[in-house]
Coordinates of C-alpha atoms in Angstrom, one line a residue:
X1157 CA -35.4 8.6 26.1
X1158 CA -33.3 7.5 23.2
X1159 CA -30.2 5.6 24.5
X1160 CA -26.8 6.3 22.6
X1161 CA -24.4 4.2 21.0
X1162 CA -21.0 3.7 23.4
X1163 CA -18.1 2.6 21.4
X1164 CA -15.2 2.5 24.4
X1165 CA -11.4 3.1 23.8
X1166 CA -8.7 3.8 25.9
X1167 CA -6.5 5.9 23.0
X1168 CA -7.6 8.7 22.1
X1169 CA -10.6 11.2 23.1
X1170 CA -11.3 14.7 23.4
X1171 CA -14.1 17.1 25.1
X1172 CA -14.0 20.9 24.3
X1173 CA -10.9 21.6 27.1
X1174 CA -8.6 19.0 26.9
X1175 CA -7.4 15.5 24.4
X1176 CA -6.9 12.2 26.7
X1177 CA -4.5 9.7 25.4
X1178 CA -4.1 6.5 27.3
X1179 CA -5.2 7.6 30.4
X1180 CA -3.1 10.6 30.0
X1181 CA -3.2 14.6 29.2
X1182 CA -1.9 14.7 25.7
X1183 CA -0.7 18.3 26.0
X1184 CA 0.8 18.6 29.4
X1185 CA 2.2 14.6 29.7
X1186 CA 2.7 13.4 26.7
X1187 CA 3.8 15.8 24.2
X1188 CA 7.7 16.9 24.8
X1189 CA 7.9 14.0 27.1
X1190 CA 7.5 11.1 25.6
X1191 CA 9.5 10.0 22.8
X1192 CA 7.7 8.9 19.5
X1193 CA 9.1 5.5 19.9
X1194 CA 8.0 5.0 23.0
X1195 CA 4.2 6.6 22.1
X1196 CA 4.5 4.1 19.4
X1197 CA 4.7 0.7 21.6
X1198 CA 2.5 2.0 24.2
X1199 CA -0.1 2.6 21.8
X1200 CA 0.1 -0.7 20.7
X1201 CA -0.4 -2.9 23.7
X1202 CA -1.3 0.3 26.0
X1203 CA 1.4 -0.6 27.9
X1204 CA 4.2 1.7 28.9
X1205 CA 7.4 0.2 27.5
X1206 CA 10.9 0.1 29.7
X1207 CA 13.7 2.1 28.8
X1208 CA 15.5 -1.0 27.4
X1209 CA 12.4 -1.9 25.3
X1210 CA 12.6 1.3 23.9
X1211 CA 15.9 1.2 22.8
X1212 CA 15.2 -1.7 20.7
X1213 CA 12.0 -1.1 19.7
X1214 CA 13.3 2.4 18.2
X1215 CA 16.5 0.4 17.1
X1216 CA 14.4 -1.7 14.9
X1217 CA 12.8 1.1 13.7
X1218 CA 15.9 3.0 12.7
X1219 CA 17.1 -0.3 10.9
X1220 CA 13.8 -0.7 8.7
X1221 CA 13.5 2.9 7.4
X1222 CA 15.3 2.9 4.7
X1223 CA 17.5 0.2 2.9
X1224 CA 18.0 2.3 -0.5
X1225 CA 16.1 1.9 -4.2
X1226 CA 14.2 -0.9 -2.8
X1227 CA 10.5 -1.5 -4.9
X1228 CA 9.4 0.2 -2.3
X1229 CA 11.0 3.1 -3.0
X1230 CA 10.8 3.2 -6.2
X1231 CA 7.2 3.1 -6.7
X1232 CA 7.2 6.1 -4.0
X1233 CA 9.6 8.2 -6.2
X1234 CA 7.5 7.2 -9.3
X1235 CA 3.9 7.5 -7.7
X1236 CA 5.2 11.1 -7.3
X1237 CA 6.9 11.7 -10.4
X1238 CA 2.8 10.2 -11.8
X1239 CA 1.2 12.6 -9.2
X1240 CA 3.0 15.4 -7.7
X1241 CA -0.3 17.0 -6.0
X1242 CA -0.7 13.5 -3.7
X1243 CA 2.1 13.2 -1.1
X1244 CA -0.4 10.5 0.6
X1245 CA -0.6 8.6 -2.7
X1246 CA 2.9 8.0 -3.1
X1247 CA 3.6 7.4 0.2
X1248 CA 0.5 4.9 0.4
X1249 CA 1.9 3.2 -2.9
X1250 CA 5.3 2.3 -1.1
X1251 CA 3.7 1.3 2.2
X1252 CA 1.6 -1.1 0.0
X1253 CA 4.6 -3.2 -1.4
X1254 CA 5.5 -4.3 1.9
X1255 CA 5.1 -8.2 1.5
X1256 CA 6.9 -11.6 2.0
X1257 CA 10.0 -10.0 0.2
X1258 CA 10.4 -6.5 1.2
X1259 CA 9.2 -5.4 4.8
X1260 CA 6.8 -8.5 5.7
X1261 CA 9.6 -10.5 6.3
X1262 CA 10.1 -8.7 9.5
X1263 CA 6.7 -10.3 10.7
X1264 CA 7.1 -13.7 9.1
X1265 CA 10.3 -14.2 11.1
X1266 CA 8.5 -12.9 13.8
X1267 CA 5.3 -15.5 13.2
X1268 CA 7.5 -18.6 12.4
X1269 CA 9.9 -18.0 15.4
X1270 CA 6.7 -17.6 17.8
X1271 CA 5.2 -20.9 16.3
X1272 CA 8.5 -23.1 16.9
X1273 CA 8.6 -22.1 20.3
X1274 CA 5.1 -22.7 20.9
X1275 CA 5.2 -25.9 19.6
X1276 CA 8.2 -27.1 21.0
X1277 CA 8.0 -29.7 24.4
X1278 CA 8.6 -28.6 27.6
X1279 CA 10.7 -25.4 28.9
X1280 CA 12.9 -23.6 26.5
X1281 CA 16.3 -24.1 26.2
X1282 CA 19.0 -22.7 28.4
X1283 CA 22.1 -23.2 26.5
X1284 CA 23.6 -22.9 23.1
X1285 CA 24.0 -27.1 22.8
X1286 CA 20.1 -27.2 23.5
X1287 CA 19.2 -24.3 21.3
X1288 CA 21.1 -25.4 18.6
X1289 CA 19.7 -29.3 18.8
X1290 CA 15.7 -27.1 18.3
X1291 CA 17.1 -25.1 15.8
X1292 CA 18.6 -28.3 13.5
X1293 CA 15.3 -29.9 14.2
X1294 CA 13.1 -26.5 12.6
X1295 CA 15.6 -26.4 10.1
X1296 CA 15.1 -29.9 8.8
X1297 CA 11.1 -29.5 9.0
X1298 CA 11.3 -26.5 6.7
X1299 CA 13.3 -28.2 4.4
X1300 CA 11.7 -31.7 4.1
X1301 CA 8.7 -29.8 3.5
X1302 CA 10.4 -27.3 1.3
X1303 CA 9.8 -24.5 2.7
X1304 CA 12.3 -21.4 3.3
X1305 CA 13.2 -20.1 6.5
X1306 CA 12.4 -16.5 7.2
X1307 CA 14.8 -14.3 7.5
X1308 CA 17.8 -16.7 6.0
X1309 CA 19.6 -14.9 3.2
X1310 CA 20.1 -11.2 1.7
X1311 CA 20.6 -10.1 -1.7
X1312 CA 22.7 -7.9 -1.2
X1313 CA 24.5 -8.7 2.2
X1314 CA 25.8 -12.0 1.1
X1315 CA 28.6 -12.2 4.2
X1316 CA 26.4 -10.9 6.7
X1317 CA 24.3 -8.3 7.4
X1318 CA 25.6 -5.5 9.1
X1319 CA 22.2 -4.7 11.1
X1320 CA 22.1 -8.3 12.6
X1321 CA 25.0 -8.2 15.1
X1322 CA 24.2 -4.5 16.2
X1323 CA 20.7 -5.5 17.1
X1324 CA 21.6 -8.6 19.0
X1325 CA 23.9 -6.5 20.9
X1326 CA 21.5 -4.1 21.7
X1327 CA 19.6 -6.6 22.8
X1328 CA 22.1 -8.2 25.3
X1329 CA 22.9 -4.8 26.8
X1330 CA 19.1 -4.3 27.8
X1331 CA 19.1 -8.0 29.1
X1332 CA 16.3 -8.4 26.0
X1333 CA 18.3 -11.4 24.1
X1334 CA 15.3 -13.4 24.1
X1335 CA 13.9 -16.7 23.1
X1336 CA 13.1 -15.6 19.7
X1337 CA 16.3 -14.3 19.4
X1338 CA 18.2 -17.1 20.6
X1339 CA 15.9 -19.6 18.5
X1340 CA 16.9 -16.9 15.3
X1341 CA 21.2 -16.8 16.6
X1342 CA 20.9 -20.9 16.8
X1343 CA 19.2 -21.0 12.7
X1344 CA 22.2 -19.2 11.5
X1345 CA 24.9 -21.5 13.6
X1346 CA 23.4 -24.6 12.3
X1347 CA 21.3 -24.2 9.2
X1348 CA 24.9 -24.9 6.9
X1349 CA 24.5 -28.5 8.2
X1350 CA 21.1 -29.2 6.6
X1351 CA 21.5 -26.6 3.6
X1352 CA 24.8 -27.1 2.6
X1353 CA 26.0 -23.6 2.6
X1354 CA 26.2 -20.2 5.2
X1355 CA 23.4 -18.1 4.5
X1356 CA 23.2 -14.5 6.5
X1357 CA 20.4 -13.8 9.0
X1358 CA 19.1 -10.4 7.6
X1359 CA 18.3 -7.3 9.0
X1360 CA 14.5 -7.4 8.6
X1361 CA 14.4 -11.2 9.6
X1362 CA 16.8 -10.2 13.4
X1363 CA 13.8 -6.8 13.8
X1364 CA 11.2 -9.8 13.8
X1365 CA 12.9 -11.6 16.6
X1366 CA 13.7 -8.5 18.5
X1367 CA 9.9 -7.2 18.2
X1368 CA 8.8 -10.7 19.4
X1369 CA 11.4 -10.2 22.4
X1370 CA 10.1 -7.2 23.4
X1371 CA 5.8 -8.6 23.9
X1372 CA 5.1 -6.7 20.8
X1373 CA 1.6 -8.6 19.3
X1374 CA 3.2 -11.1 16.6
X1375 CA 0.1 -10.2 14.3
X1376 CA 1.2 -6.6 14.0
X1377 CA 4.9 -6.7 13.3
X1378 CA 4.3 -6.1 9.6
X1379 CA 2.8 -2.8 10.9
X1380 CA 5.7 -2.1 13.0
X1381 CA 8.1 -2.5 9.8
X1382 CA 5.8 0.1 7.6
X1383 CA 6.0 2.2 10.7
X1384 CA 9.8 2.5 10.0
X1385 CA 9.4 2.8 6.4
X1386 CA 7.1 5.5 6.4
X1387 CA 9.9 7.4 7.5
X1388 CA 12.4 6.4 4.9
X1389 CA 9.6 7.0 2.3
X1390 CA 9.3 10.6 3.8
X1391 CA 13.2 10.8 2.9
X1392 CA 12.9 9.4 -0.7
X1393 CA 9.7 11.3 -1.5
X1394 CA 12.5 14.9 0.0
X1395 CA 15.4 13.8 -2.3
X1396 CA 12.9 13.2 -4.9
X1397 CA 11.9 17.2 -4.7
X1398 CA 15.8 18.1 -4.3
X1399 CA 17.4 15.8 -7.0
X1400 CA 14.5 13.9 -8.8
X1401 CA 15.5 10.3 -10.2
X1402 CA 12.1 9.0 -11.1
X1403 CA 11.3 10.4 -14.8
X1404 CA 15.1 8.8 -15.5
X1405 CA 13.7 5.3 -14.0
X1406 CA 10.8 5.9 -15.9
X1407 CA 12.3 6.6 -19.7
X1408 CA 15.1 4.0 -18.8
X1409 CA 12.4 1.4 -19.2
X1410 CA 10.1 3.5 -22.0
X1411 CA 13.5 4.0 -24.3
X1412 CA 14.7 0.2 -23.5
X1413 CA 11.1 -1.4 -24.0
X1414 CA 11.4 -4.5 -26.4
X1415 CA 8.7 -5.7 -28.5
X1416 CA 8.7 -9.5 -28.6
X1417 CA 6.1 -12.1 -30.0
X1418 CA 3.5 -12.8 -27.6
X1419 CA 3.6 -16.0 -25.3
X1420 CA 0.1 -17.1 -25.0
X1421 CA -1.2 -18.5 -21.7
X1422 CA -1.6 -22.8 -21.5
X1423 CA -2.9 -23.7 -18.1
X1424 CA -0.6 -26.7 -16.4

């Protein structure tokens, strides 16, 4: 008798009457009752988030969808103006630019936030004074060793991020303000003293904290933030089939090329 292979999982699985999903009847308990948010998070750490971890969770996600012509929507727009008949390809080529400047800083914050407190002695702080005296201390680490801080600084939002305070509120209203996020608040009160000048706490860097906040795993926040982009991409990829923009970005830099004498390599 030829035993078979078991390969176990608690997602997914179907037999020929009915599709099990965490334990669950997909068809009669899942779908129109639970909220894609929701399904989200539980899939993750098969564990049924609370209401309040919810709201955030799908808070971040709603603040990480879409943040305009970012690379990664351009290359979505321009993947599709390159290959109309692949939907999956220009949507795959925007989820791919997600890195330590666009999208991954979501999980950097997350990771570097996690680490301090994991590293620092003894219980965590209960009060701004305390909070603030760990947060001077990271800060001045990072900086002797020249290193940034995630989630310090925007582009664009130079005076603050507008996604930052919402989120923090959010948080407090679900009694989800936690010690990521007060480790993250306590940065942006005290890193002027080492720097020498205010910085905003972005958007994607204040989704890390929050995800880390609400027992997300730290190792698959970057996931969480192409989650939310997917859906933003979905947008660009719509107004690109409305009101196309891409062949303009294309022969904007075709028309405006400049030929210039060639700067050969020399290794340091």
């Amino acid at each position: 008798m030829t035993e078979h292979p078991s390969y176990p999982t608690a997602l997914g699985a179907s037999d020929r009457e009915s599709i099990t999903l965490l334990g669950h009847d997909l068809a009669e308990d899942v779908m129109g009752t639970v909220g894609f948010g929701e399904l989200a998070y539980w899939l993750a750490t098969q564990r049924r988030p609370t209401p309040g971890q919810t709201r955030v969770f799908e808070a971040v996600l709603a603040a990480l969808a879409d943040h305009g012509f970012t690379p990664t929507a351009i290359t979505t727009r321009l993947t599709y103006l390159s290959a109309p008949d692949s939907i999956q390809g220009a949507l795959a080529a925007g989820l791919l630019g997600g890195g330590s400047r666009f999208l991954g800083v979501t999980e950097d914050t997350g990771a570097f936030l996690h680490e301090v407190l994991a590293g620092a002695e003894g219980a965590p702080p209960t009060d701004d004074a305390a909070w603030d005296a760990l947060a001077l201390e990271t800060v001045r680490a990072r900086r002797a060793t020249g290193q940034r801080i995630p989630g310090l600084g925007h582009h664009v939002h130079k005076d603050g991020d507008p996604r930052t305070p919402r989120l923090m509120r959010i948080a407090t209203e679900e009694e989800l303000f936690g010690p990521h996020l007060s480790l993250f608040a306590a940065i942006g009160r005290v890193h002027p003293q080492v720097l020498g000048r205010e910085l905003p706490l972005n958007g994607a860097g204040v989704c890390g904290a929050a995800l880390a906040d609400i027992d997300l795993p730290i190792e698959l926040l970057r996931g969480f933030a192409l989650l939310a982009r997917t859906a933003g991409l979905i947008g660009q990829l719509a107004e690109e089939v409305r009101r196309p923009v891409g062949n303009d970005i294309f022969l904007s830099v075709d028309q405006n090329n400049q030929a210039v004498d060639p700067a050969p390599y020399t290794p340091d």
